[in-house]
PDB file of C-alpha atoms and ligand atoms in Angstrom:
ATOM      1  CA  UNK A   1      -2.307 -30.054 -12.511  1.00 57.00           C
ATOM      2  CA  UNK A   2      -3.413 -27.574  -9.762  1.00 64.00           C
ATOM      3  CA  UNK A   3      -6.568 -25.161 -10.000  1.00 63.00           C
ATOM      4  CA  UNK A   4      -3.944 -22.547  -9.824  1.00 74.00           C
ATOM      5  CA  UNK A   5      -2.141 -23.612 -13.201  1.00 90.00           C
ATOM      6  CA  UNK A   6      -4.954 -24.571 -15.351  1.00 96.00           C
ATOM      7  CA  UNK A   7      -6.126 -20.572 -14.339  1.00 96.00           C
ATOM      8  CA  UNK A   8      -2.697 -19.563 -16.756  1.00 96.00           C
ATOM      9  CA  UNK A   9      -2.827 -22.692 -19.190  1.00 96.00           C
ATOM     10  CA  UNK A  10      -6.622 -22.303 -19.888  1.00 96.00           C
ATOM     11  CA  UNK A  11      -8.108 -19.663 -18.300  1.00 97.00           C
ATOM     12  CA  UNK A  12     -11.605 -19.796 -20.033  1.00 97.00           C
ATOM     13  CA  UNK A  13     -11.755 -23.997 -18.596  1.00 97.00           C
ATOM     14  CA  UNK A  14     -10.761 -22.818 -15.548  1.00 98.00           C
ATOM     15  CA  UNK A  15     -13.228 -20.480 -15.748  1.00 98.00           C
ATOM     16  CA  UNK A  16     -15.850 -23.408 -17.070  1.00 98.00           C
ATOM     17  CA  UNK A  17     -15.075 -25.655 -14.316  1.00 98.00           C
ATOM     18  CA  UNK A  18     -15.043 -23.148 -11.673  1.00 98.00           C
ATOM     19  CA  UNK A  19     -19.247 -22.218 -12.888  1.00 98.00           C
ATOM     20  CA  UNK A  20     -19.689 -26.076 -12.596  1.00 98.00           C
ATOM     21  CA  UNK A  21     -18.309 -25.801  -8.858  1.00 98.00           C
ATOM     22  CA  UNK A  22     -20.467 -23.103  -7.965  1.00 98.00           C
ATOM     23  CA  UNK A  23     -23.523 -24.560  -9.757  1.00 98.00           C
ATOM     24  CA  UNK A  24     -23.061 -27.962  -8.048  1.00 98.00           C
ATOM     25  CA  UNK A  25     -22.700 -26.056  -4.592  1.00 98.00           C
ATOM     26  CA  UNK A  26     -25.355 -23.770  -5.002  1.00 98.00           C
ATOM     27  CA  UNK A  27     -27.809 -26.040  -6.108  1.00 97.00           C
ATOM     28  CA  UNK A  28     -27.616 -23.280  -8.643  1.00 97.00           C
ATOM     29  CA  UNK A  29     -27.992 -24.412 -12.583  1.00 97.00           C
ATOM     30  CA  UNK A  30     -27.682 -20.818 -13.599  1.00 97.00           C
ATOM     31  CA  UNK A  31     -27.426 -17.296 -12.599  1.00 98.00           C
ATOM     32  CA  UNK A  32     -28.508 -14.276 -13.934  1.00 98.00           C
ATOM     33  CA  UNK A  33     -26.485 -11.044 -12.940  1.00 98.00           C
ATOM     34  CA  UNK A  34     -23.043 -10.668 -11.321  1.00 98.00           C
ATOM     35  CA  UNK A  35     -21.980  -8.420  -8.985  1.00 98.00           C
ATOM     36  CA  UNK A  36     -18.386  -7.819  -8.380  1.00 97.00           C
ATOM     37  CA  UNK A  37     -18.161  -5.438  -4.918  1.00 94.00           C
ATOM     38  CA  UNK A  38     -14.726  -3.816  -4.685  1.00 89.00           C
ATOM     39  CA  UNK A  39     -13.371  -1.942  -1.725  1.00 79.00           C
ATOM     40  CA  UNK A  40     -15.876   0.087   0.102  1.00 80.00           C
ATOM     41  CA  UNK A  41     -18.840  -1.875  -1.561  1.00 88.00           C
ATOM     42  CA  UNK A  42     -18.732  -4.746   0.553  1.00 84.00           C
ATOM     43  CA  UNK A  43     -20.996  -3.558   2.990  1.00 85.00           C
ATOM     44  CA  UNK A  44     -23.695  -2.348   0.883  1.00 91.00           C
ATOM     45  CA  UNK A  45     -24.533  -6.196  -0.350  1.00 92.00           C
ATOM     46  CA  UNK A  46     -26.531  -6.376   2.757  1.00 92.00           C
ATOM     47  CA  UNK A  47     -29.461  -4.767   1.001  1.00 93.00           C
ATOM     48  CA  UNK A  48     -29.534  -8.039  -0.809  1.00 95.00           C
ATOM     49  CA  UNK A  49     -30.459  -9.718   2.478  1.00 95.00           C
ATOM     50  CA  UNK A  50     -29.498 -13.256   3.245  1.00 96.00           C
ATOM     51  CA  UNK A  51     -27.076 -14.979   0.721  1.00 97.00           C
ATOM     52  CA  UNK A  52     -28.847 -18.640   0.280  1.00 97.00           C
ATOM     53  CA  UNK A  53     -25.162 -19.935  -0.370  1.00 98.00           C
ATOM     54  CA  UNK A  54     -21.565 -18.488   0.412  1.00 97.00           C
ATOM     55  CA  UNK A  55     -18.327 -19.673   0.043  1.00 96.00           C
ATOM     56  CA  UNK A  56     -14.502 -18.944   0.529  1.00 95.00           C
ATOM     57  CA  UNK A  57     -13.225 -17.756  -3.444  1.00 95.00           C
ATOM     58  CA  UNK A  58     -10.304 -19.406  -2.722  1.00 94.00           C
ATOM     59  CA  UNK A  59     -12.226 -23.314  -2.395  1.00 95.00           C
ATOM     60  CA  UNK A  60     -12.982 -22.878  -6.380  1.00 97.00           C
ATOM     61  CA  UNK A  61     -10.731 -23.467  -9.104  1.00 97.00           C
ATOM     62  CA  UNK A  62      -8.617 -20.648 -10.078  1.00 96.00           C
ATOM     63  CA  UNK A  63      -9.205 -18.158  -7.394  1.00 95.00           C
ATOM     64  CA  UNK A  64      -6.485 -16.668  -4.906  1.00 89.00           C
ATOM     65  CA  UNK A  65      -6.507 -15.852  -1.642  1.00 80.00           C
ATOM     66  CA  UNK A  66      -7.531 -12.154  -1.048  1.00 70.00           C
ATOM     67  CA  UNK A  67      -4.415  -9.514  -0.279  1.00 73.00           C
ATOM     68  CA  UNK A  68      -6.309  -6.496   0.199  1.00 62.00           C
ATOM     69  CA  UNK A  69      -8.107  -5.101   3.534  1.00 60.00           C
ATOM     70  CA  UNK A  70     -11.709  -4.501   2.382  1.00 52.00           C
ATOM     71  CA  UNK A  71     -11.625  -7.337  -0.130  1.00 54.00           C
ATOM     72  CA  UNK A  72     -12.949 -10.479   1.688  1.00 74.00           C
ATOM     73  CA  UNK A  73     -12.811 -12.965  -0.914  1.00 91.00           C
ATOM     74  CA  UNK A  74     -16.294 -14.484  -0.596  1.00 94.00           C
ATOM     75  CA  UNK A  75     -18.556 -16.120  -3.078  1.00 97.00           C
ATOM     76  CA  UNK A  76     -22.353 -15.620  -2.349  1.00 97.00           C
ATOM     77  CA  UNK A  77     -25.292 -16.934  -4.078  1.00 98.00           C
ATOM     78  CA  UNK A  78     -28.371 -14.850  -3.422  1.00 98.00           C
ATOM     79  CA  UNK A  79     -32.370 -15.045  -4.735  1.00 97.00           C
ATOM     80  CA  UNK A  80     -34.212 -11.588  -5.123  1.00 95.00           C
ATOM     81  CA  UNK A  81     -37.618 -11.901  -5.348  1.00 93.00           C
ATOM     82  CA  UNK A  82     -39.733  -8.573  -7.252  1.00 90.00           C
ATOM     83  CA  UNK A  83     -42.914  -8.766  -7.959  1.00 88.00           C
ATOM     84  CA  UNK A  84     -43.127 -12.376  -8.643  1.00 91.00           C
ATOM     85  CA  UNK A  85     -39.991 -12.537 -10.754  1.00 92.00           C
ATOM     86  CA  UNK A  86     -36.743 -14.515  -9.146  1.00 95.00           C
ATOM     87  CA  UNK A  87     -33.635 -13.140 -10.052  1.00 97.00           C
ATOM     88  CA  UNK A  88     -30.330 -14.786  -8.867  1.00 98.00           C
ATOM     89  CA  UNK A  89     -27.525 -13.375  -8.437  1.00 98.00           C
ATOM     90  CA  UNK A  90     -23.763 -14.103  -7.767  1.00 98.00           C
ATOM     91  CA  UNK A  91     -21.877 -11.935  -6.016  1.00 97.00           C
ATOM     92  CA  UNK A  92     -18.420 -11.719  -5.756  1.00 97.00           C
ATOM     93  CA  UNK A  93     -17.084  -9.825  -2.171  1.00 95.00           C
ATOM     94  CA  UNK A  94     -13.309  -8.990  -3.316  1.00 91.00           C
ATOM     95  CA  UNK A  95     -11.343  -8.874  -6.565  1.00 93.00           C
ATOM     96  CA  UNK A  96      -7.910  -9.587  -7.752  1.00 93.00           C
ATOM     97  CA  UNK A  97      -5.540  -6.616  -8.827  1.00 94.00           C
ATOM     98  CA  UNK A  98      -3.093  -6.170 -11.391  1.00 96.00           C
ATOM     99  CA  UNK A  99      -0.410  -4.719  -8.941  1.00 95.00           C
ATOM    100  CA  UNK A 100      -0.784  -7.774  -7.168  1.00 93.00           C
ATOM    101  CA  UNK A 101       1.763  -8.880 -10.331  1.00 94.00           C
ATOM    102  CA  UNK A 102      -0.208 -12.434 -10.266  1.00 94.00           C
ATOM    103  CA  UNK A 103      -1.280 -11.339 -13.963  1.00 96.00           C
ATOM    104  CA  UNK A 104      -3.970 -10.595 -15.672  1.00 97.00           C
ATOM    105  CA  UNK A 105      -5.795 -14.101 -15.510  1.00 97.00           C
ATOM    106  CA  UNK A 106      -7.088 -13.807 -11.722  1.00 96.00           C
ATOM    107  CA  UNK A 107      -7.847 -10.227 -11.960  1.00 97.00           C
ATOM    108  CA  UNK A 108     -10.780 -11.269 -14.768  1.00 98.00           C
ATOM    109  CA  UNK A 109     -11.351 -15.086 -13.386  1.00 98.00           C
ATOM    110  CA  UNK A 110     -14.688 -14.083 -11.560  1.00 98.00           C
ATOM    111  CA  UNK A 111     -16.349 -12.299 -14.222  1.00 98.00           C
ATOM    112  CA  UNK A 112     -15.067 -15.102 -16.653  1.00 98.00           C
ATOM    113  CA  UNK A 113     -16.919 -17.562 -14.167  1.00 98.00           C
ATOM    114  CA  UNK A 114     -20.010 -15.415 -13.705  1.00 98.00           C
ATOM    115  CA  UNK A 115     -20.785 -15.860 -17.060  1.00 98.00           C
ATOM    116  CA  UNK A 116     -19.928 -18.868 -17.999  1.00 98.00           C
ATOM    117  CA  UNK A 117     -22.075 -19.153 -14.578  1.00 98.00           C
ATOM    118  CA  UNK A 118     -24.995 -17.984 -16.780  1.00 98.00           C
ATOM    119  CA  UNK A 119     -24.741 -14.375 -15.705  1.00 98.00           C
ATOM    120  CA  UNK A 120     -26.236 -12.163 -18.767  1.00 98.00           C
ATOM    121  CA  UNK A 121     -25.252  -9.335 -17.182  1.00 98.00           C
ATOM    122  CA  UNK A 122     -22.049  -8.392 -14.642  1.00 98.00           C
ATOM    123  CA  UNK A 123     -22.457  -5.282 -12.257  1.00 98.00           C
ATOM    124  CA  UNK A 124     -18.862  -4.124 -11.347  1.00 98.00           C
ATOM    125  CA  UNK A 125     -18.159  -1.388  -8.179  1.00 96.00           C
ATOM    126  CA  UNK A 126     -15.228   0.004  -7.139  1.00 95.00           C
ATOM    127  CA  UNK A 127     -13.984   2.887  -4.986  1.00 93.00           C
ATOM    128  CA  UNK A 128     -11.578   5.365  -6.744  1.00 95.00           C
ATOM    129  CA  UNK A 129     -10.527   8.750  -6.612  1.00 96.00           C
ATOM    130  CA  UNK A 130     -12.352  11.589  -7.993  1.00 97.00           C
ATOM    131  CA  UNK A 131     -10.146  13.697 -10.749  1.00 98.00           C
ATOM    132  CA  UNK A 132     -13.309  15.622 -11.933  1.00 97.00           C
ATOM    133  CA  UNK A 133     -13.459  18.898  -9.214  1.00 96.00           C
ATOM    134  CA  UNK A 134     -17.788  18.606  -9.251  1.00 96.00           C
ATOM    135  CA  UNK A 135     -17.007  15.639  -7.188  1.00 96.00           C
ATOM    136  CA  UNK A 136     -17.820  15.038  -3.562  1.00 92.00           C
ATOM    137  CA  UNK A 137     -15.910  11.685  -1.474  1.00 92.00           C
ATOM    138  CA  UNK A 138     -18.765   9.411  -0.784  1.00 91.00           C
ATOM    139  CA  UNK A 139     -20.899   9.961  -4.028  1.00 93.00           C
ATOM    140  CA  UNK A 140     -21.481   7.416  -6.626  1.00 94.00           C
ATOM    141  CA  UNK A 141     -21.115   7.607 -10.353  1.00 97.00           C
ATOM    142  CA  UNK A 142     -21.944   5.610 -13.118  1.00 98.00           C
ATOM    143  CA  UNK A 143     -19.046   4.487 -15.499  1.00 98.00           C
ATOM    144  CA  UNK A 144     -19.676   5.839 -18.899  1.00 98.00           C
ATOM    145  CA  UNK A 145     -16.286   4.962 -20.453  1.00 98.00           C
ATOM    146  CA  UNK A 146     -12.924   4.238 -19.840  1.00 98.00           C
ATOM    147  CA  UNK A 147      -8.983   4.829 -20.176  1.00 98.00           C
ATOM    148  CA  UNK A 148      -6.842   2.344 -19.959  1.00 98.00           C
ATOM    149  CA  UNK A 149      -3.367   3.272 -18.779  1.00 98.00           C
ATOM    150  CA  UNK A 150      -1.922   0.186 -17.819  1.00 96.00           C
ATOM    151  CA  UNK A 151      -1.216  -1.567 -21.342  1.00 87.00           C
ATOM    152  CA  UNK A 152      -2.613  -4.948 -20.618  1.00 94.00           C
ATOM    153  CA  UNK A 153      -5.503  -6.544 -21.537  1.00 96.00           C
ATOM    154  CA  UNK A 154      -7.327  -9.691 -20.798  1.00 97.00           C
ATOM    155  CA  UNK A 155      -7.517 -10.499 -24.437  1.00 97.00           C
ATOM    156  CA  UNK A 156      -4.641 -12.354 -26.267  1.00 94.00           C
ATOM    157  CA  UNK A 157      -4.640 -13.075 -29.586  1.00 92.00           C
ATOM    158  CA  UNK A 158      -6.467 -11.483 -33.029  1.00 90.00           C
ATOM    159  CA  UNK A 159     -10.037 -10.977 -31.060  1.00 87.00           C
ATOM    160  CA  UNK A 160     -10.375  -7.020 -32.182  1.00 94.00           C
ATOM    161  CA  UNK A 161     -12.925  -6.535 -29.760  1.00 96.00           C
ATOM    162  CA  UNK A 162     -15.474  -3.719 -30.391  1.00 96.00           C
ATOM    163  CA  UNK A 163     -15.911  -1.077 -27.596  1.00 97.00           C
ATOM    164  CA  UNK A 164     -17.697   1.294 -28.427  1.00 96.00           C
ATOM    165  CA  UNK A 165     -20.931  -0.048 -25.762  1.00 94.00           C
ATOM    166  CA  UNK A 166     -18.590  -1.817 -23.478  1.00 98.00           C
ATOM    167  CA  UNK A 167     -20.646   0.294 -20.442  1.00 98.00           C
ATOM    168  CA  UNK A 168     -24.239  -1.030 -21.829  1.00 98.00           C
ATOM    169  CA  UNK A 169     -26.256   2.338 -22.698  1.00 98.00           C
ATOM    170  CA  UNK A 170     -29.171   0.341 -21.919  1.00 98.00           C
ATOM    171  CA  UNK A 171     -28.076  -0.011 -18.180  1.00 98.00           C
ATOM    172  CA  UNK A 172     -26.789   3.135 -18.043  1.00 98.00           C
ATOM    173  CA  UNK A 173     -30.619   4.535 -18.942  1.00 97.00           C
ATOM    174  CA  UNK A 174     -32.094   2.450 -16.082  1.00 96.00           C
ATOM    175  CA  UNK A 175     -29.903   3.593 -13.841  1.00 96.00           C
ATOM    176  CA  UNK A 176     -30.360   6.968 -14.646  1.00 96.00           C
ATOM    177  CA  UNK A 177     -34.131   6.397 -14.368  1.00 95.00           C
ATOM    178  CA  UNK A 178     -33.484   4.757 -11.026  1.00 92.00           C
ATOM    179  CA  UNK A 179     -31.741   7.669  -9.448  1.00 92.00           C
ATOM    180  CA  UNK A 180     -31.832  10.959 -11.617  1.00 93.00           C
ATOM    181  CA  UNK A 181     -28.939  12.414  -9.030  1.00 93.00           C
ATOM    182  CA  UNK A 182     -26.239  10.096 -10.444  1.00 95.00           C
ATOM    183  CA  UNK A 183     -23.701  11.344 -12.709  1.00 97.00           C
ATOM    184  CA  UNK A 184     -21.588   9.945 -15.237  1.00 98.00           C
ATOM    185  CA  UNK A 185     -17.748   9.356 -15.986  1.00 98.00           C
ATOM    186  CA  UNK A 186     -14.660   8.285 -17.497  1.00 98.00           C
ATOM    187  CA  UNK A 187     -12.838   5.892 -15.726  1.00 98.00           C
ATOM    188  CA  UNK A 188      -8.971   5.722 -15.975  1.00 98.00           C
ATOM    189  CA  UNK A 189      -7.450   2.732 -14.897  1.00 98.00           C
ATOM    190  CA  UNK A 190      -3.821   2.596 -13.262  1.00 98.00           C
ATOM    191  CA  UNK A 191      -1.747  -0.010 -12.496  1.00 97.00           C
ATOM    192  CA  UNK A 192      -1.130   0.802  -9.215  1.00 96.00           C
ATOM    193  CA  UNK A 193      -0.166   0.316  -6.208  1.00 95.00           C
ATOM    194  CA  UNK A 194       0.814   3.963  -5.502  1.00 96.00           C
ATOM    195  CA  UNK A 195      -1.335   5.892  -6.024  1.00 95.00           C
ATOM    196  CA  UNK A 196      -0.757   9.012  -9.093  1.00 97.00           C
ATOM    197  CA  UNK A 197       1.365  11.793  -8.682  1.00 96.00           C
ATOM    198  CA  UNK A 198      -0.298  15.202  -9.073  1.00 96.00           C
ATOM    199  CA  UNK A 199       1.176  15.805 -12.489  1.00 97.00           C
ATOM    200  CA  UNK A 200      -0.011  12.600 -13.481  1.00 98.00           C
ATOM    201  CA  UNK A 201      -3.946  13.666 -12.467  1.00 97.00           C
ATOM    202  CA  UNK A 202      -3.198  16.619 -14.193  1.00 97.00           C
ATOM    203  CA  UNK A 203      -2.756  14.336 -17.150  1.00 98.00           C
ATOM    204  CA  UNK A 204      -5.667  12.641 -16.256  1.00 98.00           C
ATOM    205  CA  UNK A 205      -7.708  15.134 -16.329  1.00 98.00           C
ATOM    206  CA  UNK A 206      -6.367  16.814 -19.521  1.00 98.00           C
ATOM    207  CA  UNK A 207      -7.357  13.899 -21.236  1.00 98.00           C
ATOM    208  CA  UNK A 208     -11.177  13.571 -20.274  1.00 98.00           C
ATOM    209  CA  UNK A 209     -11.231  11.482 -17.372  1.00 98.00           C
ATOM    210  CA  UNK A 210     -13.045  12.073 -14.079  1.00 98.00           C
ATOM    211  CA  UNK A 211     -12.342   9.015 -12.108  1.00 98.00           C
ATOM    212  CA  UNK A 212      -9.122   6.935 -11.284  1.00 98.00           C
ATOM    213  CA  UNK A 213      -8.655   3.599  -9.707  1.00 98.00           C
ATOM    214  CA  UNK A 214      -6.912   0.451 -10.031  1.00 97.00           C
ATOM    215  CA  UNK A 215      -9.738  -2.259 -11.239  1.00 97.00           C
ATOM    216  CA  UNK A 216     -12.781  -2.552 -13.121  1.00 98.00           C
ATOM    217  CA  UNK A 217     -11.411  -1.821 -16.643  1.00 98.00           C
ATOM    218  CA  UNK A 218     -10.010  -5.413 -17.818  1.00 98.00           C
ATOM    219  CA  UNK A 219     -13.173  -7.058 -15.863  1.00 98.00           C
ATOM    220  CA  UNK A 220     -15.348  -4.959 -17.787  1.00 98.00           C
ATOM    221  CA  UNK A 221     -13.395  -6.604 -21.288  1.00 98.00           C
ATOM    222  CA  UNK A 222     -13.600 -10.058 -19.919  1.00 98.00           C
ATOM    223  CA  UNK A 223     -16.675  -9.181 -19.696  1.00 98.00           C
ATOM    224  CA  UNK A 224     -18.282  -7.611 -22.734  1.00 98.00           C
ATOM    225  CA  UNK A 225     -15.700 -10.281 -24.821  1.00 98.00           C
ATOM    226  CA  UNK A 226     -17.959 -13.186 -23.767  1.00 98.00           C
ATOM    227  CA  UNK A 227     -21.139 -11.126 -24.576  1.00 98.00           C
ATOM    228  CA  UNK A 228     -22.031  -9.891 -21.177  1.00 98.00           C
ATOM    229  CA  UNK A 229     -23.346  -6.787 -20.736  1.00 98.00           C
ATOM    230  CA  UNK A 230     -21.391  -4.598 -18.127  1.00 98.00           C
ATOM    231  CA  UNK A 231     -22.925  -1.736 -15.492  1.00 98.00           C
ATOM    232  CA  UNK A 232     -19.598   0.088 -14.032  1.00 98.00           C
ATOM    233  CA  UNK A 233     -20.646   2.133 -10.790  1.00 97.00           C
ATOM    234  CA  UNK A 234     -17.658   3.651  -8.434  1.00 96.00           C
ATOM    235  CA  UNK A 235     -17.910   5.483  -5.523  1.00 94.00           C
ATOM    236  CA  UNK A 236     -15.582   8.575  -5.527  1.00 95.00           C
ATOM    237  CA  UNK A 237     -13.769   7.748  -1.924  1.00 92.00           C
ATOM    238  CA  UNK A 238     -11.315   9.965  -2.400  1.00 92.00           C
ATOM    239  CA  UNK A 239      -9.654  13.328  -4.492  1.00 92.00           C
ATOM    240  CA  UNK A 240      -7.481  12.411  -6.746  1.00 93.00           C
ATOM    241  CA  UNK A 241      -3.607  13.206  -6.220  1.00 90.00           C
ATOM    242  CA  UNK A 242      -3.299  17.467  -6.176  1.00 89.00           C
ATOM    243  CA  UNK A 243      -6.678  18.165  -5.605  1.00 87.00           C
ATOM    244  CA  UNK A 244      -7.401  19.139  -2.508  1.00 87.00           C
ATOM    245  CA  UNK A 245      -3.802  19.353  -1.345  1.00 81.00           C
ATOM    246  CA  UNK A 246      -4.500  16.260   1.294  1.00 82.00           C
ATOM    247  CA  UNK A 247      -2.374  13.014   0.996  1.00 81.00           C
ATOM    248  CA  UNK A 248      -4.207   9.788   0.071  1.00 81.00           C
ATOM    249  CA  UNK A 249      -4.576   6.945   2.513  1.00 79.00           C
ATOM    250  CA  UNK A 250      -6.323   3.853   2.558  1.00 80.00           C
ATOM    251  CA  UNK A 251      -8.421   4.438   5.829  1.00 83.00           C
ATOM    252  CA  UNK A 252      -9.991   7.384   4.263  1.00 81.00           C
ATOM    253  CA  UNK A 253     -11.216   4.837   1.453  1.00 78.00           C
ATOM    254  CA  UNK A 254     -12.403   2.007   3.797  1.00 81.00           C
ATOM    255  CA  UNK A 255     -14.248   5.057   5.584  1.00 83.00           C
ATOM    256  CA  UNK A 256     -16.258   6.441   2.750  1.00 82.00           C
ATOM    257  CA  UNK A 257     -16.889   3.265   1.627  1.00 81.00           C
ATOM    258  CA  UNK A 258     -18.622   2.347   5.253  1.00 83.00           C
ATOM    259  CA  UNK A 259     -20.477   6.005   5.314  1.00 84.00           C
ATOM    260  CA  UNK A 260     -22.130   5.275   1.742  1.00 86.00           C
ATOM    261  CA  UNK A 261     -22.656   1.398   2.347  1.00 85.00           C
ATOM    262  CA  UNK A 262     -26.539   1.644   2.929  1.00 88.00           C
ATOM    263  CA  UNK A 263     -27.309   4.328   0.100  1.00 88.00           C
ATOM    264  CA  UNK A 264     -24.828   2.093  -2.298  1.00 90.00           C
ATOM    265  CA  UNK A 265     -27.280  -0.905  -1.232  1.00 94.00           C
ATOM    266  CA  UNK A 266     -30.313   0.350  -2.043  1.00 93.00           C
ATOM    267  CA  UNK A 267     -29.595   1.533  -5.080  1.00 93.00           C
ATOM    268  CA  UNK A 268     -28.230  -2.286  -5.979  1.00 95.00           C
ATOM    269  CA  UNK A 269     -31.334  -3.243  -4.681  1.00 94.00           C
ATOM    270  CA  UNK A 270     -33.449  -1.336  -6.578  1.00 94.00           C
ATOM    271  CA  UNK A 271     -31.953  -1.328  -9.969  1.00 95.00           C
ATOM    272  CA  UNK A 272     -31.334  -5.022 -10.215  1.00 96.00           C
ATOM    273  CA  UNK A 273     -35.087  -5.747 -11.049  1.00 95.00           C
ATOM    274  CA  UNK A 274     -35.170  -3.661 -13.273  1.00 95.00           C
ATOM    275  CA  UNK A 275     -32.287  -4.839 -15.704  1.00 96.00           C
ATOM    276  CA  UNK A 276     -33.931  -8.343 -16.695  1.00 93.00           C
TER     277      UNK A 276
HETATM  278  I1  LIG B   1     -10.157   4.158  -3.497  1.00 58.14           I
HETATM  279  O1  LIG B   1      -6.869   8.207  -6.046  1.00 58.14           O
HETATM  280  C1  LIG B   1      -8.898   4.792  -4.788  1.00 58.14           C
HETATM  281  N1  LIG B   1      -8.349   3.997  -5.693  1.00 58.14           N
HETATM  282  N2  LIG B   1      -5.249   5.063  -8.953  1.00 58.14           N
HETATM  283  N3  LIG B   1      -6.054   6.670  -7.480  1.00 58.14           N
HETATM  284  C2  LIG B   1      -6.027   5.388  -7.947  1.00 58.14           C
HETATM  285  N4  LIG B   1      -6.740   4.419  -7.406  1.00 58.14           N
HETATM  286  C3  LIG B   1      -7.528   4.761  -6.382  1.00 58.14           C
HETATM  287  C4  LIG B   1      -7.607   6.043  -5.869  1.00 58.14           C
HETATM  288  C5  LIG B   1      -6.838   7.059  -6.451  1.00 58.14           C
HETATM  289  N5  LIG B   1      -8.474   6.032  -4.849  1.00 58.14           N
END
């Protein structure tokens, strides 16, 4: 059997067996936190400094080449050092999609593998559009809850999941403390890949969201399932559809995402101490 089939046939092993890779390359035994960077996030891992270990995604079971520009499909093992304390952290540089139609099983493998990793906690970033008007491209804003609008979920079977603290108040208080300028939102997640009419961000909006993108949501279930907690951040990169009266493009995203890099780093930076 390939590492690609065992990833649909027994996702959690593959899962299990891709931690044990990463351990044994690392040198590793466990990790602490996870950090998934999405599009426009990449950048800002540099604040972490030097990875001690990286790796092509791809060389571990049940990962998939990358697709998208901005998603570089890197592992990294890095050791942060505060005030005596060591905190290591995995850090994932690219995710999986849904409307890459590969399923649902790659687009949750790394958080799956971050925690059976050891990873207590699993920081996930994206870039998305803002549907709430208060919001300026190129500011950041802590996920408070989401929508899901794409009708999947990483879950299968009677496991009737609680939640209600999926996006852990606790982090969400650090943060906060961290950086009293950050606001918080609702997250709607769309399949993708176009991007919403303006109707449907009027929709969006009617219901109580104030972010839209096309990730995060089923990572954050993975997630929480296995008894992680979960910190959501995005970075507004764009108005949504209707907004502004503009027409979405991806440049505009990778841009925003390079402009904010070094403020999205040191807020990683300084909020990871701070969780554990
Ligand atoms: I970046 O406006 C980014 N990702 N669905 N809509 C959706 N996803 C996005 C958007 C957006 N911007």
């Amino acid at each position: 059997m390939s590492s690609h089939d065992i990833l649909y046939t027994d996702p959690l092993q593959a899962a299990h067996l891709a931690a044990r890779e990463i351990a044994q390359r690392t040198g590793v035994e466990n990790h602490d936190i996870a950090l998934v960077m999405g599009s426009g996030w990449v950048e800002a891992v540099d604040a972490l400094g030097m990875p001690r270990y990286e790796c092509n995604a791809q060389d571990i079971t049940g990962f998939l080449p990358p697709s998208v520009e901005g998603h570089s499909g890197k592992i990294r093992s890095y050791e942060i050092h505060d005030d005596g304390k060591i905190i290591r952290a995995l850090v994932f540089l690219g995710r999986t999609h849904l409307y890459e139609g590969k399923g649902i099983e790659p687009v949750v493998h790394s958080v799956r593998t971050a925690v059976k990793a050891g990873c207590k906690i699993v920081i996930l970033t994206n870039a998305c559009g803002g549907i709430n008007k208060s919001y300026a491209v190129g500011q950041p804003v802590i996920i408070r809850d989401h929508i899901s609008l794409t009708a999947t979920s990483p879950l299968i079977g009677a496991h009737f999941v609680d939640l209600t603290d999926l996006y852990s108040k606790r982090i969400r208080e650090i943060v906060k403390g961290a950086d009293s300028t950050l606001e918080e939102g609702v997250y709607v997640h769309w399949r993708g890949p176009t991007y919403e009419t303006p109707a449907e961000i009027l929709m969006m909006r009617t219901i109580g969201a104030d972010l839209v993108g096309m990730s995060t949501v089923p990572e954050a279930i993975a997630a929480h399932a296995l008894g992680a907690e979960v910190l959501g951040i995005s970075l507004v990169t764009n108005a949504a559809a209707g907004v502004t009266g503009e027409k979405l493009n991806h440049e505009e995203v990778i841009a925003a995402g390079k402009a904010a890099a070094a403020r999205m780093g040191a807020l990683l930076k300084g909020v990871i101490p701070k969780l554990l």
